Coordinates of C-alpha atoms and ligand atoms in Angstrom, one line a residue:
M1 CA -30.1 -3.8 27.0
I2 CA -29.1 -4.1 23.3
P3 CA -29.1 -0.5 22.1
G4 CA -30.1 -1.1 18.4
T5 CA -32.4 -3.5 16.8
P6 CA -32.1 -5.3 13.3
S7 CA -35.2 -3.2 12.0
Q8 CA -33.4 0.0 12.4
P9 CA -31.2 1.4 9.5
L10 CA -27.7 0.1 9.8
A11 CA -26.3 3.7 9.8
S12 CA -28.3 4.7 12.9
R13 CA -27.3 1.5 15.0
D14 CA -23.7 2.2 13.8
A15 CA -23.7 5.8 14.9
R16 CA -24.3 4.6 18.6
V17 CA -21.7 2.1 19.0
V18 CA -19.1 2.0 16.2
W19 CA -16.0 4.3 16.0
H20 CA -14.7 4.4 12.4
P21 CA -11.1 5.2 11.3
Y22 CA -10.4 8.8 10.2
T23 CA -13.9 10.0 10.3
Q24 CA -14.6 11.8 13.6
M25 CA -15.7 15.2 12.2
R26 CA -19.2 16.1 13.4
T27 CA -19.7 17.2 9.8
S28 CA -18.6 13.7 8.5
P29 CA -21.3 12.0 6.5
P30 CA -22.6 8.8 8.1
P31 CA -20.9 5.5 6.9
I32 CA -22.5 3.9 3.9
P33 CA -24.3 0.8 4.9
I34 CA -23.0 -1.9 2.6
V35 CA -24.8 -5.3 2.4
R36 CA -23.4 -7.2 -0.3
G37 CA -20.5 -6.9 -2.9
E38 CA -20.1 -8.5 -6.5
G39 CA -17.2 -7.8 -9.0
V40 CA -16.4 -4.0 -9.0
Y41 CA -19.8 -3.2 -7.2
L42 CA -20.9 -2.8 -3.6
F43 CA -24.8 -2.7 -2.8
T44 CA -26.2 -0.5 0.0
E45 CA -29.0 -1.3 2.4
D46 CA -31.4 0.7 0.5
G47 CA -30.4 -0.9 -2.9
Q48 CA -28.0 1.7 -4.5
R49 CA -25.2 0.1 -6.5
L50 CA -21.9 1.8 -6.1
L51 CA -18.5 1.1 -8.2
D52 CA -15.8 0.6 -5.7
G53 CA -13.3 2.9 -7.4
F54 CA -10.5 2.3 -4.9
S55 CA -10.7 -1.3 -4.1
S56 CA -11.9 -0.8 -0.5
W57 CA -8.7 0.7 0.4
W58 CA -6.6 -0.9 -2.1
V59 CA -7.2 -4.5 -1.1
T60 CA -9.7 -6.0 -3.5
I61 CA -8.1 -7.4 -6.6
H62 CA -10.3 -10.1 -8.4
G63 CA -13.5 -8.3 -7.3
H64 CA -15.9 -8.6 -4.4
S65 CA -17.3 -11.9 -3.2
H66 CA -15.7 -14.0 -6.0
P67 CA -17.1 -17.6 -6.3
R68 CA -13.7 -19.1 -6.6
L69 CA -12.4 -17.3 -3.5
N70 CA -15.7 -17.9 -1.5
A71 CA -15.3 -21.6 -2.3
A72 CA -11.5 -21.7 -1.1
L73 CA -12.6 -20.0 2.0
S74 CA -15.5 -22.3 3.0
R75 CA -13.4 -25.3 2.0
Q76 CA -10.8 -24.1 4.5
A77 CA -13.4 -23.2 7.2
A78 CA -14.7 -26.8 7.1
Q79 CA -11.3 -28.1 7.7
L80 CA -9.4 -25.9 10.1
E81 CA -10.3 -22.2 11.0
H82 CA -7.1 -21.4 13.1
V83 CA -4.2 -23.0 15.1
V84 CA -1.4 -21.3 16.9
F85 CA 1.6 -20.9 14.5
A86 CA 4.4 -20.8 17.1
S87 CA 4.2 -24.5 17.7
C88 CA 2.2 -25.8 14.8
T89 CA 2.1 -25.6 11.0
H90 CA -0.6 -26.2 8.3
T91 CA -1.0 -26.8 4.6
P92 CA -2.3 -23.2 3.7
A93 CA 0.7 -21.6 5.4
V94 CA 3.2 -23.9 3.8
E95 CA 1.6 -23.7 0.3
L96 CA 1.3 -20.1 0.3
A97 CA 4.9 -19.7 1.4
E98 CA 6.0 -22.1 -1.3
R99 CA 4.1 -20.1 -3.9
L100 CA 5.2 -16.7 -2.7
I101 CA 8.8 -17.7 -2.9
S102 CA 8.2 -18.9 -6.3
V103 CA 6.9 -15.4 -7.5
V104 CA 8.8 -12.8 -5.4
P105 CA 12.0 -11.3 -6.8
P106 CA 14.9 -13.8 -6.7
G107 CA 16.8 -14.4 -3.5
L108 CA 13.7 -13.8 -1.2
T109 CA 13.3 -17.2 0.4
R110 CA 11.6 -17.1 3.8
V111 CA 8.2 -15.9 4.8
F112 CA 7.4 -14.5 8.2
Y113 CA 3.6 -14.1 8.7
S114 CA 1.8 -11.5 10.6
D115 CA -1.7 -10.0 10.3
N116 CA -1.9 -6.7 8.2
G117 CA 0.3 -4.1 6.5
S118 CA 1.5 -2.2 9.5
T119 CA 2.6 -5.5 11.1
A120 CA 4.4 -6.5 8.1
V121 CA 6.3 -3.3 8.3
E122 CA 6.9 -3.5 12.1
V123 CA 8.3 -7.2 11.5
A124 CA 10.6 -5.8 8.6
L125 CA 11.9 -3.0 10.9
K126 CA 12.4 -5.3 14.0
L127 CA 14.1 -8.0 11.7
A128 CA 16.5 -5.4 10.3
V129 CA 17.7 -4.2 13.7
Q130 CA 18.0 -7.6 15.2
Y131 CA 19.8 -9.0 12.2
W132 CA 22.5 -6.4 12.6
G133 CA 22.5 -7.0 16.5
N134 CA 22.8 -10.8 16.1
R135 CA 25.8 -10.2 13.9
G136 CA 27.5 -8.2 16.4
E137 CA 26.9 -4.7 14.5
H138 CA 24.9 -3.1 17.3
Q139 CA 25.6 0.4 16.0
R140 CA 23.4 -0.3 12.8
R141 CA 20.0 0.7 14.3
R142 CA 18.7 3.6 12.4
F143 CA 16.5 3.8 9.4
I144 CA 16.4 5.9 6.3
A145 CA 12.9 6.5 4.9
L146 CA 11.5 8.8 2.3
R147 CA 9.7 12.1 2.3
H148 CA 5.9 11.5 1.7
A149 CA 6.3 7.9 3.0
Y150 CA 3.3 6.2 4.5
H151 CA 3.9 2.6 6.1
G152 CA 1.0 2.2 8.5
D153 CA -0.5 3.2 11.7
T154 CA 1.4 1.3 14.3
V155 CA 4.1 3.1 16.3
G156 CA 7.2 1.8 14.3
A157 CA 5.3 2.2 10.8
M158 CA 4.3 5.7 12.0
S159 CA 7.9 6.6 12.8
A160 CA 8.9 5.5 9.3
S161 CA 6.2 7.5 7.8
E162 CA 6.5 11.2 6.8
D163 CA 5.4 13.6 9.7
S164 CA 1.8 14.5 9.0
I165 CA -1.6 14.9 10.7
F166 CA -1.8 11.1 10.9
T167 CA 1.4 10.9 13.2
R168 CA 1.8 14.2 14.8
P169 CA -0.3 13.6 18.0
F170 CA 2.0 10.7 18.6
D171 CA 5.3 12.5 18.2
S172 CA 6.4 11.6 21.7
L173 CA 6.1 7.9 20.9
L174 CA 7.9 7.8 17.7
F175 CA 11.6 7.0 17.1
D176 CA 13.8 9.1 15.0
V177 CA 14.0 8.3 11.2
I178 CA 16.4 9.9 8.8
R179 CA 14.4 11.4 5.9
A180 CA 15.6 11.4 2.2
Q181 CA 14.2 13.2 -0.7
A182 CA 11.5 11.1 -2.9
P183 CA 11.4 11.4 -6.6
Y184 CA 8.2 13.4 -6.8
C185 CA 8.8 14.7 -10.3
Y186 CA 5.7 17.0 -10.4
R187 CA 7.1 18.9 -7.4
C188 CA 10.7 18.1 -7.8
P189 CA 12.6 18.8 -4.6
L190 CA 15.5 20.0 -6.7
A191 CA 13.5 21.9 -9.2
R192 CA 14.8 19.9 -12.0
E193 CA 13.2 18.6 -15.3
R194 CA 12.6 14.9 -15.5
A195 CA 14.1 14.7 -19.0
T196 CA 17.5 16.1 -17.9
C197 CA 17.6 15.4 -14.2
G198 CA 19.7 12.3 -14.1
I199 CA 17.7 11.4 -11.0
A200 CA 19.6 14.1 -9.1
C201 CA 17.2 13.7 -6.1
L202 CA 18.8 10.3 -5.4
G203 CA 22.2 11.9 -5.0
E204 CA 24.1 8.8 -6.3
A205 CA 26.8 10.4 -8.3
T206 CA 27.3 14.2 -7.8
P207 CA 26.4 16.0 -4.6
A208 CA 23.0 17.5 -5.2
S209 CA 21.6 18.2 -1.9
P210 CA 22.3 17.1 1.8
E211 CA 18.9 15.4 1.9
T212 CA 19.4 12.9 -0.9
L213 CA 19.7 9.2 -0.2
G214 CA 23.3 9.0 -1.6
E215 CA 24.4 11.8 0.8
L216 CA 22.5 10.6 3.7
L217 CA 24.2 7.3 3.4
A218 CA 27.5 8.7 2.9
H219 CA 27.1 10.6 6.1
H220 CA 25.3 8.0 8.3
G221 CA 26.0 4.8 6.4
D222 CA 27.7 2.9 9.4
S223 CA 24.7 3.5 11.6
I224 CA 22.0 2.4 9.2
A225 CA 20.2 -0.7 9.6
A226 CA 18.1 -0.3 6.5
V227 CA 16.6 1.9 3.9
L228 CA 12.8 1.6 3.5
V229 CA 10.8 2.6 0.6
E230 CA 7.5 2.1 -1.1
P231 CA 8.7 1.1 -4.6
M232 CA 7.4 2.8 -7.7
L233 CA 4.3 4.3 -6.0
Q234 CA 4.1 6.2 -2.7
G235 CA 0.4 5.7 -1.7
A236 CA -1.0 7.5 1.1
G237 CA 1.6 10.3 0.8
G238 CA 0.0 11.5 -2.5
M239 CA 0.0 8.6 -5.1
I240 CA 3.4 9.7 -6.3
V241 CA 4.6 7.6 -9.1
W242 CA 8.4 7.2 -9.5
P243 CA 10.9 6.8 -12.3
A244 CA 12.1 3.1 -12.2
E245 CA 15.6 4.5 -12.3
F246 CA 15.1 5.9 -8.7
L247 CA 14.3 2.4 -7.5
S248 CA 17.3 0.8 -9.1
G249 CA 19.5 3.5 -7.7
V250 CA 18.2 2.9 -4.1
R251 CA 19.2 -0.7 -4.6
R252 CA 22.8 0.2 -5.8
L253 CA 23.2 2.6 -2.9
C254 CA 22.2 0.0 -0.3
D255 CA 24.6 -2.3 -1.8
R256 CA 27.3 0.4 -1.8
Y257 CA 26.9 1.1 2.0
G258 CA 26.1 -2.4 3.0
V259 CA 22.7 -1.6 4.4
L260 CA 19.4 -3.6 4.0
M261 CA 16.8 -2.5 1.6
I262 CA 13.2 -2.9 2.7
A263 CA 10.6 -2.7 0.0
D264 CA 7.2 -1.9 1.3
E265 CA 4.9 -3.6 -1.3
V266 CA 1.8 -3.6 1.0
L267 CA 0.0 -1.5 -1.6
T268 CA 1.9 -2.2 -4.9
G269 CA 2.2 -6.0 -4.5
F270 CA 0.1 -8.5 -6.4
G271 CA -0.3 -6.7 -9.7
R272 CA -1.4 -3.2 -8.7
T273 CA 1.4 -1.4 -10.7
G274 CA 1.0 -3.7 -13.8
S275 CA 3.8 -6.2 -12.7
L276 CA 3.3 -8.8 -9.9
F277 CA 5.6 -6.7 -7.7
A278 CA 6.7 -3.1 -8.1
C279 CA 10.3 -4.2 -7.7
E280 CA 10.2 -5.8 -11.1
H281 CA 10.0 -2.5 -12.8
A282 CA 13.6 -1.9 -11.9
A283 CA 14.4 -5.7 -12.0
I284 CA 15.8 -5.3 -8.4
S285 CA 15.4 -7.8 -5.3
P286 CA 15.2 -6.1 -1.9
D287 CA 16.4 -7.9 1.2
I288 CA 13.1 -7.6 3.0
M289 CA 9.7 -7.3 1.3
C290 CA 6.4 -6.3 3.1
L291 CA 3.2 -7.7 1.8
S292 CA -0.6 -7.5 2.8
K293 CA -3.7 -6.0 1.2
G294 CA -3.8 -7.8 -2.2
L295 CA -2.1 -10.9 -0.6
T296 CA -5.6 -12.3 0.3
A297 CA -7.2 -10.6 -2.6
G298 CA -8.8 -8.3 -0.1
Y299 CA -10.5 -11.0 1.7
L300 CA -8.9 -11.2 5.1
P301 CA -6.2 -9.5 7.1
L302 CA -2.8 -11.2 6.5
G303 CA 0.8 -9.8 6.5
A304 CA 3.8 -11.5 5.1
T305 CA 7.4 -10.2 5.5
V306 CA 9.6 -12.0 3.1
T307 CA 13.5 -12.2 3.5
T308 CA 16.6 -13.7 2.3
D309 CA 18.2 -16.8 3.6
G310 CA 21.2 -14.7 4.8
I311 CA 18.9 -12.8 7.1
Y312 CA 17.2 -16.0 8.3
Q313 CA 20.5 -17.6 9.0
A314 CA 21.5 -14.7 11.3
F315 CA 18.7 -15.7 13.6
L316 CA 19.3 -19.5 13.4
S317 CA 21.3 -20.2 16.6
D318 CA 21.6 -22.2 19.8
D319 CA 21.6 -19.0 21.6
R320 CA 18.0 -18.0 22.6
T321 CA 18.7 -14.3 22.7
K322 CA 19.1 -14.5 18.9
T323 CA 15.5 -15.6 18.4
F324 CA 13.1 -13.2 16.6
F325 CA 10.5 -12.8 19.6
H326 CA 7.6 -11.6 17.6
G327 CA 4.3 -13.4 16.9
H328 CA 0.6 -12.3 16.7
S329 CA -2.3 -14.4 17.7
F330 CA -3.5 -14.8 14.2
T331 CA -0.1 -15.3 12.6
A332 CA -0.7 -17.2 9.4
N333 CA -4.4 -17.7 9.9
P334 CA -5.4 -20.6 7.7
L335 CA -8.5 -19.0 6.2
A336 CA -6.4 -16.1 5.1
C337 CA -3.7 -18.3 3.8
A338 CA -6.1 -20.5 2.0
V339 CA -7.7 -17.5 0.1
A340 CA -4.4 -16.1 -0.7
V341 CA -3.3 -19.4 -2.2
E342 CA -6.4 -19.4 -4.4
S343 CA -5.7 -15.9 -5.5
L344 CA -2.2 -16.9 -6.5
R345 CA -3.7 -19.6 -8.5
M346 CA -5.9 -17.2 -10.2
F347 CA -2.9 -15.2 -11.2
E348 CA -1.4 -18.3 -12.6
D349 CA -4.4 -19.7 -14.7
S350 CA -6.0 -16.5 -15.9
D351 CA -4.5 -13.4 -17.5
V352 CA -4.8 -11.2 -14.4
L353 CA -1.6 -9.0 -15.1
T354 CA -2.5 -8.7 -18.8
H355 CA -5.8 -7.2 -17.6
V356 CA -4.2 -4.7 -15.4
R357 CA -2.0 -3.6 -18.2
A358 CA -5.0 -3.0 -20.4
L359 CA -6.5 -1.1 -17.5
E360 CA -3.3 1.0 -17.4
G361 CA -4.1 1.8 -21.2
W362 CA -7.8 2.7 -20.5
L363 CA -6.8 4.8 -17.5
R364 CA -4.2 6.8 -19.6
R365 CA -6.6 7.3 -22.6
G366 CA -9.3 8.6 -20.0
L367 CA -7.4 10.6 -17.7
E368 CA -4.7 12.3 -19.8
P369 CA -7.1 14.5 -21.7
L370 CA -8.3 15.9 -18.3
S371 CA -5.0 17.6 -18.0
V372 CA -6.5 20.5 -20.0
L373 CA -8.8 21.2 -17.1
P374 CA -7.6 24.3 -15.0
V375 CA -8.0 22.3 -11.7
V376 CA -5.8 19.5 -12.9
G377 CA -2.0 20.0 -12.1
D378 CA -0.6 16.5 -12.8
V379 CA -2.0 13.3 -14.3
R380 CA -0.2 10.1 -13.2
V381 CA -1.0 6.5 -14.2
L382 CA 0.8 3.3 -13.2
G383 CA -0.7 -0.1 -13.8
G384 CA -4.2 -0.1 -12.2
V385 CA -3.7 3.3 -10.5
G386 CA -4.8 6.5 -12.1
V387 CA -4.1 9.8 -10.3
L388 CA -5.2 13.4 -10.8
E389 CA -3.3 16.0 -8.6
L390 CA -5.7 19.0 -8.3
V391 CA -4.4 22.5 -7.9
S392 CA -6.1 26.0 -7.4
D393 CA -3.3 27.6 -9.7
R394 CA -1.5 25.7 -12.3
A395 CA 1.4 28.2 -12.5
T396 CA 2.3 28.0 -8.8
K397 CA 0.9 24.5 -8.4
A398 CA -0.9 25.6 -5.2
G399 CA -2.7 22.6 -3.8
G400 CA -4.4 22.2 -0.4
G401 CA -2.8 18.9 0.6
Y402 CA -4.6 16.2 2.5
L403 CA -6.9 18.6 4.4
D404 CA -8.1 20.4 1.0
D405 CA -11.8 20.6 1.2
V406 CA -12.0 19.5 -2.3
G407 CA -11.5 15.9 -1.1
P408 CA -14.7 15.7 0.8
R409 CA -16.7 17.6 -1.7
L410 CA -15.6 15.3 -4.5
T411 CA -16.2 12.3 -2.4
R412 CA -19.9 13.4 -1.8
E413 CA -20.5 14.3 -5.5
L414 CA -19.1 11.1 -6.9
L415 CA -20.9 9.1 -4.4
A416 CA -24.3 10.7 -5.6
R417 CA -23.3 9.4 -9.0
G418 CA -22.6 6.0 -7.7
L419 CA -18.8 6.0 -7.6
L420 CA -17.1 5.3 -4.4
L421 CA -13.8 7.2 -4.1
R422 CA -11.7 8.7 -1.1
P423 CA -9.5 11.3 -2.4
L424 CA -6.3 12.1 -0.4
G425 CA -7.3 15.8 -0.1
N426 CA -6.4 17.3 -3.5
V427 CA -5.1 14.0 -4.9
L428 CA -8.0 12.2 -6.5
Y429 CA -7.2 8.8 -7.7
V430 CA -8.9 5.5 -8.8
M431 CA -7.6 2.1 -8.1
P432 CA -10.3 -0.2 -9.0
P433 CA -10.6 -4.0 -8.7
Y434 CA -8.8 -5.6 -11.6
V435 CA -12.0 -7.1 -13.0
I436 CA -13.3 -3.7 -14.1
T437 CA -14.1 -3.5 -17.8
E438 CA -13.2 -0.9 -20.3
Q439 CA -16.8 0.4 -20.3
E440 CA -16.9 0.8 -16.5
T441 CA -13.6 2.3 -16.5
A442 CA -14.8 5.0 -19.1
W443 CA -18.0 5.5 -17.1
M444 CA -15.8 6.0 -14.0
I445 CA -13.7 8.7 -15.6
E446 CA -16.8 10.4 -17.3
Q447 CA -18.1 10.9 -13.6
I448 CA -14.9 12.3 -12.5
R449 CA -14.7 14.6 -15.5
D450 CA -18.3 15.9 -15.0
V451 CA -17.6 16.8 -11.4
L452 CA -14.3 18.3 -12.0
V453 CA -15.7 20.7 -14.6
T454 CA -18.1 22.0 -11.8
L455 CA -15.0 23.0 -9.9
D456 CA -13.7 25.3 -12.5
Ligands
LIG1 N1 2.4 0.2 3.9 C1 1.8 0.8 2.9 C2 2.6 1.2 1.5 C3 0.4 1.0 2.9 O1 -0.2 1.8 1.9 C4 -0.4 0.6 4.0 C5 -1.9 0.9 4.1 N2 -2.4 1.7 3.3 C6 0.3 0.1 5.0 C7 1.5 -0.1 5.0 C8 -0.4 -0.4 6.4 O2 -1.3 -1.4 6.0 P1 -2.4 -1.8 7.1 O3 -3.5 -0.7 6.8 O4 -3.0 -3.1 6.6 O5 -2.0 -1.8 8.4

C-alpha cells in the first residue's frame, strides 16, 4: 500500500517516509515544502515566497531554475543522460575539463570527476597518499588539517574535519590527522592583534606555538602527504574569514617541506569569495583543488578534483598497482557536466564576478553597522558571504557554539518574515545566490536587524 496520497500536504507525507539530514530532534520544525524556485526565491506549497539567503546550502549561484541552465540541461537530456566514465568519454566532460583548466590557478591541468564535495575531498586525500606511494615515499601518509575545518561527511572527509558533534559518534572509524591552528582572528589562538600579529598563528618564521603549521611541518614534515585547507573561508566550522597572508604562507610552507597542498574550494569556488577561486586572493596555486557545489551552479551533484601534471604522471605506468582505483557510478554525469559548462559560459559572457563584488559592498554597508548591537561580537564579510558572530557577552566573547539555541530561534523568526537561513548555532550568515539585487540585500539585512534587536 502506498502510505501517502498526492492530495495530502507534502510535509505530512514526508514525515512518514523521509529521513532528513541533521534534523532528527523531536522538536525540529517540519521541513518546508518547496514546489518552485525562481531567482533568489523559493515558493512553498501554500504559496509563501521565501528568499533563499544561503543558496540552498551554498550551491545556487545564478539563481534557482535559470532559463539558460534549464535549456542546457534539457538539451543534454535529449542527447545522453549518462554513460560509464571508466571506459567512455563524452563532450560535456571534456568541454568542462577544458574550461576548468583554463580558469583554475596555473599549473592545475588534470580533472578527476566524482559526484559531490565529500567525494572530491576523498579523491584528493587518496590521490595524495598514492602519489607518494607510487613515488616510493611510503612514509608520507599523514595529513595536516586546520582547527575549525569541515571537509564533508564521508569517513576520510570527516577525519580531516575538526572534531565536533558531526564527527564524534564515528571516532572509531576516523584516521588520525594532525591539527594546526587556523587564523580565527576574532578568537586569535595566540591572543594577538591582527594589525601587529605578523600571522604568528602560521608559525612560519619564529616559534610561536607547537600547534602552528610551521612547527608541525618542522616536526612531522617527512611523514606528511599533504596539508589540506579551506582557503580564505572556513565554512561549516564557523564562517571564519582569513587574512590572505595566511594562505600565501601555507603555500610557502608546503613548498619548504616538500608536501602537497590541497585546497578544498568546494564552498569557495566559482565566485563565492569575490574571485573565481579563493586561492586567487593570495595568487597561489595548490597542488590539488577540490570543487563541487557551485560547479554545477547548484543544479546537480558533481565533484571535480583538479591536479597538476606532476601528480598525474606519478600514476601513469605499465604497472597496474600504480593505477588510481577510484570511480563512482555517476562519475562525470553528462547532465551535470553540461550544466556546469553552461554556468562557466555565463561567467564568461555576463559580469557575474562584478556582481559578487557589488554584493560584497552591499553586505559591508548593511552588516557593519550591526556591530553596535550588544549581541554582535564580530562582523565578517568576504565576497558574497556576510557573517555575524553572536555572543552573550561582548567582553568575554562568550558564545554558545553550534548548539546555541539562538540558531533555531533565528531560523524560525526569519522564516516567518520570508527569509530562509540556517545559522551555524551562534554564527548567523548570509550567502545568497549572486543574482540578488541591492534592494533585496537591504531587505534581507533589515529582517536580520529587526530580529536581532529582539534578542537584546
Ligand atoms: N568541503 C567543504 C569546504 C564544504 O563546505 C562541504 C559541504 N558543506 C564539503 C566539503 C562537502 O560537500 P558535500 O556536502 O557536497 O559532500
